[in-house]
Amino acid sequence: MTGNVVVQRPDSIAAAALVILWSSGFIGAELGTAHASAHTLLAWRFLAAALILVVWCWYRGLRPTWKGIRHQAVLGFFCQFLYLAFLFTGVGLGVPAGTAALIAAMQPLVVAALSARVLGERFPASRMLSLAVGFGGVFLVVVGDLGGTTAPWLAYLLPFAGMLALSTGTVLERKLNTAEPIALALCIQSIVSAALFMTWSLVAGDAAPPGTSGFWVAIVWVVVLSTFGAYGTYLFVLRRSGPTRASTLLYLTPATTMVWAFFMLGNPITWIAMLGLSVSLAAQCEWKYVAGRVFALTSRGAPPPSRPAERASRNSAATHEPPRPDPGVSYPRASIDGG
């Protein structure tokens, strides 16, 4: 029994850390855009992240191929540049961080719908109903926000556009079947995003960072907590527990973001926001998975961690293909950046 407690303790800590750290991106967006435009904040975020990752990849001896550069550049354009540009700009215009997180949390269901069209994957009618109900919950939250924020209603379309960009990038990643190590993939994507955001800032004439300490606090926040912390914790959970449990945990981030924004930023939590949040989470989580997979992290009867590498090896052997690298060092399928 003692052994089970010891084994499950890292899982429970990682589960809580993932939910909190993934939510940090939405808080960082609101903190940073109070001092600079969204594109300036993101330009310096990715410039800092790219410099750190270049040094790390060089130290580790990770070298990209031209094919890998092409693939990761496309994925960086959708999953980093477009996603975060739309998301941070929307938050900068007044969309509450909790609402932005809720809109972004619809991404797995949208990916499932796109995969049915692009990759020919099965998309049952029950999942279509979940998608419709989930968007109904988001609509309730947005309607509740419009009565208490200064954000124009068009600003709420920006997080939706960002979520669609991230969904497109996720489906493309599945179709391209990438296999670059995590650090190398992030490095390429960060370089591409830094170049695009810095070009945007130069054209807009506001590339120079503001001389406020709050801006640099926000940069450290989004680089350390959102880029490295959230992504690294996601990878840890993915390795130990598999993608289903990791995705289920991500569904809990909108509520966490709303609570965090209430205490840190003073954003109110209204009853209609809680109603819409409950409706959306019920549609997304399919609560049987919450009971069976999230809470199992801290129970003695938790299922053993999945073995993605072993499954990949068996599938490769069955099709007479060389085994793919350990998913522990490959680009994960689900949404990668909560912010």
Short mmCIF file of C-alpha atoms in Angstrom, two decimals:
data_model
loop_
_atom_site.label_atom_id
_atom_site.label_comp_id
_atom_site.label_asym_id
_atom_site.label_seq_id
_atom_site.Cartn_x
_atom_site.Cartn_y
_atom_site.Cartn_z
CA MET A 1 0.00 0.00 0.00
CA THR A 2 2.88 2.33 0.80
CA GLY A 3 4.30 1.67 -2.66
CA ASN A 4 1.04 2.71 -4.31
CA VAL A 5 0.99 5.97 -2.35
CA VAL A 6 4.58 6.71 -3.39
CA VAL A 7 3.89 5.90 -7.04
CA GLN A 8 0.68 7.95 -7.20
CA ARG A 9 2.09 11.04 -5.47
CA PRO A 10 4.07 12.27 -8.55
CA ASP A 11 0.97 11.73 -10.70
CA SER A 12 -1.29 13.75 -8.42
CA ILE A 13 1.28 16.55 -8.14
CA ALA A 14 1.78 16.59 -11.92
CA ALA A 15 -1.99 16.65 -12.50
CA ALA A 16 -2.46 19.68 -10.28
CA ALA A 17 0.61 21.41 -11.76
CA LEU A 18 -0.61 20.86 -15.32
CA VAL A 19 -4.00 22.44 -14.66
CA ILE A 20 -2.44 25.45 -12.90
CA LEU A 21 0.45 25.98 -15.33
CA TRP A 22 -1.72 25.58 -18.43
CA SER A 23 -3.98 28.28 -17.05
CA SER A 24 -1.00 30.60 -16.58
CA GLY A 25 -0.89 31.53 -20.27
CA PHE A 26 -4.28 33.24 -20.11
CA ILE A 27 -3.30 35.13 -16.96
CA GLY A 28 0.01 36.11 -18.57
CA ALA A 29 -1.85 37.46 -21.58
CA GLU A 30 -3.87 39.80 -19.39
CA LEU A 31 -0.84 40.82 -17.34
CA GLY A 32 1.33 41.55 -20.39
CA THR A 33 -1.20 43.34 -22.57
CA ALA A 34 -1.72 45.88 -19.79
CA HIS A 35 1.78 47.20 -20.60
CA ALA A 36 2.22 46.59 -24.35
CA SER A 37 0.41 45.44 -27.45
CA ALA A 38 -0.16 41.72 -27.88
CA HIS A 39 2.31 41.42 -30.78
CA THR A 40 5.06 43.25 -28.88
CA LEU A 41 4.57 41.01 -25.84
CA LEU A 42 4.64 37.89 -28.00
CA ALA A 43 7.65 39.08 -30.01
CA TRP A 44 9.77 39.36 -26.87
CA ARG A 45 8.31 36.18 -25.40
CA PHE A 46 9.34 34.09 -28.39
CA LEU A 47 12.65 35.88 -28.81
CA ALA A 48 13.59 34.97 -25.23
CA ALA A 49 12.27 31.40 -25.60
CA ALA A 50 14.08 30.93 -28.93
CA LEU A 51 17.44 32.05 -27.53
CA ILE A 52 17.16 29.66 -24.60
CA LEU A 53 16.07 26.77 -26.83
CA VAL A 54 18.82 27.38 -29.41
CA VAL A 55 21.44 27.16 -26.67
CA TRP A 56 19.82 24.04 -25.24
CA CYS A 57 19.53 22.27 -28.60
CA TRP A 58 23.12 23.13 -29.45
CA TYR A 59 24.28 21.79 -26.10
CA ARG A 60 22.27 18.58 -26.57
CA GLY A 61 23.49 18.09 -30.12
CA LEU A 62 20.01 18.35 -31.66
CA ARG A 63 20.21 19.27 -35.35
CA PRO A 64 17.17 19.71 -37.61
CA THR A 65 16.65 18.35 -41.11
CA TRP A 66 15.29 20.53 -43.90
CA LYS A 67 12.11 18.45 -43.90
CA GLY A 68 11.75 18.96 -40.16
CA ILE A 69 12.30 22.70 -40.51
CA ARG A 70 9.58 22.94 -43.18
CA HIS A 71 7.08 20.92 -41.15
CA GLN A 72 7.72 22.68 -37.85
CA ALA A 73 7.62 26.10 -39.54
CA VAL A 74 4.11 25.36 -40.81
CA LEU A 75 3.03 24.06 -37.41
CA GLY A 76 4.58 27.06 -35.67
CA PHE A 77 2.64 29.39 -37.97
CA PHE A 78 -0.70 27.83 -36.97
CA CYS A 79 -0.11 26.56 -33.42
CA GLN A 80 2.00 29.43 -32.11
CA PHE A 81 1.78 32.54 -34.30
CA LEU A 82 -1.89 32.56 -35.36
CA TYR A 83 -3.22 30.93 -32.18
CA LEU A 84 -1.46 33.27 -29.76
CA ALA A 85 -1.85 36.36 -31.96
CA PHE A 86 -5.62 35.98 -31.98
CA LEU A 87 -5.83 34.90 -28.33
CA PHE A 88 -3.60 37.61 -26.84
CA THR A 89 -5.12 40.33 -29.02
CA GLY A 90 -8.59 39.33 -27.87
CA VAL A 91 -7.52 39.42 -24.22
CA GLY A 92 -5.81 42.76 -24.85
CA LEU A 93 -9.11 44.15 -26.16
CA GLY A 94 -10.88 43.18 -22.95
CA VAL A 95 -11.96 39.54 -23.27
CA PRO A 96 -11.65 38.06 -19.74
CA ALA A 97 -8.92 35.45 -19.29
CA GLY A 98 -11.40 32.83 -18.05
CA THR A 99 -13.61 33.23 -21.11
CA ALA A 100 -10.61 32.99 -23.43
CA ALA A 101 -9.57 29.78 -21.64
CA LEU A 102 -13.05 28.33 -22.03
CA ILE A 103 -13.10 29.09 -25.76
CA ALA A 104 -9.64 27.54 -26.17
CA ALA A 105 -10.76 24.42 -24.28
CA MET A 106 -13.17 23.61 -27.12
CA GLN A 107 -10.15 22.75 -29.28
CA PRO A 108 -10.13 18.94 -28.76
CA LEU A 109 -13.74 18.61 -29.93
CA VAL A 110 -13.06 20.81 -32.96
CA VAL A 111 -9.97 18.72 -33.74
CA ALA A 112 -12.13 15.59 -33.67
CA ALA A 113 -14.53 17.17 -36.15
CA LEU A 114 -11.73 18.31 -38.46
CA SER A 115 -10.04 14.92 -38.24
CA ALA A 116 -13.21 13.28 -39.50
CA ARG A 117 -13.08 15.48 -42.60
CA VAL A 118 -9.33 15.60 -43.22
CA LEU A 119 -8.07 12.28 -41.87
CA GLY A 120 -11.18 10.16 -42.27
CA GLU A 121 -11.46 9.44 -38.55
CA ARG A 122 -14.80 8.38 -37.07
CA PHE A 123 -16.87 11.21 -35.57
CA PRO A 124 -20.04 9.78 -33.96
CA ALA A 125 -23.28 11.70 -33.58
CA SER A 126 -22.81 11.81 -29.81
CA ARG A 127 -19.58 13.78 -30.24
CA MET A 128 -21.36 16.20 -32.58
CA LEU A 129 -23.96 16.72 -29.85
CA SER A 130 -21.15 17.37 -27.34
CA LEU A 131 -19.67 19.95 -29.70
CA ALA A 132 -23.01 21.75 -30.07
CA VAL A 133 -23.71 21.72 -26.32
CA GLY A 134 -20.17 22.89 -25.58
CA PHE A 135 -20.49 25.88 -27.86
CA GLY A 136 -23.85 26.61 -26.24
CA GLY A 137 -22.08 26.88 -22.90
CA VAL A 138 -19.46 29.20 -24.39
CA PHE A 139 -22.27 31.36 -25.79
CA LEU A 140 -23.78 31.70 -22.31
CA VAL A 141 -20.45 32.86 -20.88
CA VAL A 142 -19.91 35.38 -23.68
CA VAL A 143 -23.41 36.79 -23.25
CA GLY A 144 -22.76 37.16 -19.53
CA ASP A 145 -19.44 38.93 -20.21
CA LEU A 146 -20.93 41.45 -22.62
CA GLY A 147 -22.91 43.02 -19.82
CA GLY A 148 -19.90 43.59 -17.59
CA THR A 149 -16.84 44.24 -19.76
CA THR A 150 -15.72 46.98 -22.10
CA ALA A 151 -14.67 44.52 -24.82
CA PRO A 152 -16.58 44.85 -28.12
CA TRP A 153 -18.43 41.72 -29.16
CA LEU A 154 -16.16 41.34 -32.19
CA ALA A 155 -13.22 40.86 -29.82
CA TYR A 156 -14.72 37.53 -28.73
CA LEU A 157 -14.29 36.22 -32.28
CA LEU A 158 -10.51 36.48 -31.90
CA PRO A 159 -10.12 33.65 -29.33
CA PHE A 160 -12.44 31.57 -31.52
CA ALA A 161 -10.18 32.24 -34.52
CA GLY A 162 -7.15 31.33 -32.43
CA MET A 163 -8.77 28.09 -31.30
CA LEU A 164 -9.53 27.21 -34.94
CA ALA A 165 -5.91 27.96 -35.91
CA LEU A 166 -4.62 25.68 -33.14
CA SER A 167 -7.08 22.96 -34.20
CA THR A 168 -5.88 23.23 -37.80
CA GLY A 169 -2.27 22.97 -36.70
CA THR A 170 -3.02 19.92 -34.55
CA VAL A 171 -4.67 18.11 -37.46
CA LEU A 172 -1.75 19.06 -39.72
CA GLU A 173 0.67 17.66 -37.15
CA ARG A 174 -1.16 14.36 -37.25
CA LYS A 175 -1.16 14.36 -41.04
CA LEU A 176 2.54 15.29 -41.31
CA ASN A 177 3.43 12.63 -38.72
CA THR A 178 6.34 14.65 -37.30
CA ALA A 179 9.05 13.04 -35.15
CA GLU A 180 11.37 15.85 -34.07
CA PRO A 181 12.40 15.94 -30.38
CA ILE A 182 10.27 18.26 -28.28
CA ALA A 183 13.02 20.80 -27.64
CA LEU A 184 13.97 20.95 -31.32
CA ALA A 185 10.35 21.30 -32.47
CA LEU A 186 9.75 24.09 -29.97
CA CYS A 187 13.00 25.77 -30.99
CA ILE A 188 12.04 25.92 -34.68
CA GLN A 189 8.51 27.07 -33.89
CA SER A 190 9.78 29.73 -31.48
CA ILE A 191 12.24 31.09 -34.08
CA VAL A 192 9.49 31.29 -36.71
CA SER A 193 7.08 32.94 -34.26
CA ALA A 194 9.72 35.39 -33.00
CA ALA A 195 10.51 36.45 -36.57
CA LEU A 196 6.84 36.93 -37.47
CA PHE A 197 5.89 38.79 -34.29
CA MET A 198 9.00 40.99 -34.39
CA THR A 199 8.30 41.87 -38.04
CA TRP A 200 4.73 42.76 -37.07
CA SER A 201 6.04 44.97 -34.24
CA LEU A 202 8.59 46.69 -36.48
CA VAL A 203 5.93 47.47 -39.08
CA ALA A 204 3.62 48.77 -36.35
CA GLY A 205 6.45 50.87 -34.92
CA ASP A 206 6.29 49.49 -31.39
CA ALA A 207 8.99 46.80 -31.36
CA ALA A 208 10.90 48.49 -28.52
CA PRO A 209 9.87 47.00 -25.17
CA PRO A 210 8.23 49.39 -22.70
CA GLY A 211 10.37 50.50 -19.80
CA THR A 212 8.06 49.11 -17.13
CA SER A 213 8.87 46.33 -14.71
CA GLY A 214 5.38 44.90 -15.22
CA PHE A 215 6.17 44.10 -18.85
CA TRP A 216 9.29 42.11 -17.96
CA VAL A 217 7.46 40.32 -15.17
CA ALA A 218 4.89 39.26 -17.77
CA ILE A 219 7.68 38.08 -20.13
CA VAL A 220 9.25 35.94 -17.41
CA TRP A 221 5.77 34.67 -16.54
CA VAL A 222 4.84 33.52 -20.05
CA VAL A 223 8.30 32.11 -20.87
CA VAL A 224 8.90 30.19 -17.63
CA LEU A 225 5.37 29.24 -16.59
CA SER A 226 3.52 29.05 -19.89
CA THR A 227 6.12 28.01 -22.48
CA PHE A 228 8.44 25.76 -20.49
CA GLY A 229 6.45 24.93 -17.34
CA ALA A 230 3.07 24.10 -18.84
CA TYR A 231 4.53 22.30 -21.85
CA GLY A 232 7.03 20.31 -19.78
CA THR A 233 4.36 19.23 -17.29
CA TYR A 234 2.06 18.26 -20.15
CA LEU A 235 4.81 16.04 -21.56
CA PHE A 236 5.38 14.42 -18.14
CA VAL A 237 1.67 13.59 -17.76
CA LEU A 238 1.51 12.40 -21.37
CA ARG A 239 4.44 10.01 -20.84
CA ARG A 240 3.14 8.54 -17.59
CA SER A 241 -0.62 8.54 -18.10
CA GLY A 242 -1.37 8.79 -21.82
CA PRO A 243 -3.14 11.40 -23.97
CA THR A 244 -6.69 10.72 -22.73
CA ARG A 245 -5.92 11.62 -19.13
CA ALA A 246 -3.77 14.59 -20.16
CA SER A 247 -6.57 15.99 -22.35
CA THR A 248 -9.13 15.47 -19.59
CA LEU A 249 -6.96 17.52 -17.22
CA LEU A 250 -6.79 20.35 -19.77
CA TYR A 251 -10.58 20.55 -19.70
CA LEU A 252 -10.31 21.71 -16.08
CA THR A 253 -8.24 24.79 -16.94
CA PRO A 254 -11.10 27.25 -17.70
CA ALA A 255 -12.48 27.01 -14.15
CA THR A 256 -8.95 27.33 -12.74
CA THR A 257 -8.30 30.38 -14.92
CA MET A 258 -11.52 32.06 -13.78
CA VAL A 259 -10.64 31.55 -10.10
CA TRP A 260 -7.04 32.68 -10.68
CA ALA A 261 -8.22 35.79 -12.57
CA PHE A 262 -10.67 36.58 -9.76
CA PHE A 263 -7.95 36.69 -7.10
CA MET A 264 -5.09 38.14 -9.19
CA LEU A 265 -6.88 40.49 -11.56
CA GLY A 266 -10.22 41.14 -9.89
CA ASN A 267 -12.24 39.67 -12.77
CA PRO A 268 -15.74 38.89 -11.44
CA ILE A 269 -17.22 35.39 -11.54
CA THR A 270 -20.93 35.69 -12.39
CA TRP A 271 -23.60 33.03 -12.01
CA ILE A 272 -24.18 32.91 -15.77
CA ALA A 273 -20.45 32.37 -16.30
CA MET A 274 -20.52 29.42 -13.91
CA LEU A 275 -23.62 28.02 -15.66
CA GLY A 276 -22.01 28.30 -19.08
CA LEU A 277 -18.77 26.84 -17.76
CA SER A 278 -20.63 23.86 -16.29
CA VAL A 279 -22.48 23.22 -19.54
CA SER A 280 -19.31 23.39 -21.64
CA LEU A 281 -17.27 21.21 -19.30
CA ALA A 282 -20.04 18.63 -19.14
CA ALA A 283 -20.05 18.48 -22.94
CA GLN A 284 -16.28 18.34 -23.26
CA CYS A 285 -15.22 16.10 -20.41
CA GLU A 286 -17.84 13.36 -20.78
CA TRP A 287 -17.86 13.01 -17.01
CA LYS A 288 -17.33 9.23 -17.02
CA TYR A 289 -13.73 10.01 -18.00
CA VAL A 290 -13.34 12.55 -15.21
CA ALA A 291 -14.37 9.98 -12.60
CA GLY A 292 -12.42 7.16 -14.19
CA ARG A 293 -9.24 8.95 -15.17
CA VAL A 294 -8.73 12.28 -13.39
CA PHE A 295 -9.69 11.17 -9.90
CA ALA A 296 -7.94 7.85 -10.46
CA LEU A 297 -4.67 9.76 -10.32
CA THR A 298 -4.93 9.97 -6.55
CA SER A 299 -6.67 6.65 -5.89
CA ARG A 300 -5.03 3.37 -5.01
CA GLY A 301 -6.85 1.59 -7.80
CA ALA A 302 -5.59 3.84 -10.56
CA PRO A 303 -4.93 2.10 -13.89
CA PRO A 304 -1.29 1.63 -14.78
CA PRO A 305 0.33 4.30 -16.94
CA SER A 306 -0.07 3.79 -20.65
CA ARG A 307 2.89 2.77 -22.74
CA PRO A 308 2.75 4.84 -25.94
CA ALA A 309 6.26 3.74 -26.96
CA GLU A 310 5.36 0.06 -26.68
CA ARG A 311 2.19 0.55 -28.70
CA ALA A 312 4.13 2.42 -31.37
CA SER A 313 6.69 -0.38 -31.57
CA ARG A 314 3.99 -3.04 -31.92
CA ASN A 315 2.15 -1.06 -34.59
CA SER A 316 5.38 -0.46 -36.51
CA ALA A 317 6.27 -4.14 -36.39
CA ALA A 318 2.83 -5.12 -37.63
CA THR A 319 3.16 -2.85 -40.66
CA HIS A 320 6.86 -3.71 -41.25
CA GLU A 321 7.85 -0.09 -40.72
CA PRO A 322 10.77 1.11 -38.61
CA PRO A 323 9.64 2.13 -35.12
CA ARG A 324 9.05 5.81 -34.51
CA PRO A 325 11.02 7.58 -31.79
CA ASP A 326 9.79 7.49 -28.21
CA PRO A 327 6.81 9.88 -27.92
CA GLY A 328 8.59 11.22 -24.88
CA VAL A 329 10.73 13.17 -27.33
CA SER A 330 8.21 13.74 -30.11
CA TYR A 331 5.73 16.51 -30.69
CA PRO A 332 2.50 15.65 -28.79
CA ARG A 333 -0.82 15.41 -30.58
CA ALA A 334 -3.05 17.48 -28.39
CA SER A 335 -3.00 21.16 -27.90
CA ILE A 336 0.36 22.07 -26.80
CA ASP A 337 0.22 25.73 -25.52
CA GLY A 338 -2.32 27.02 -23.31
CA GLY A 339 -0.87 30.12 -23.78
#
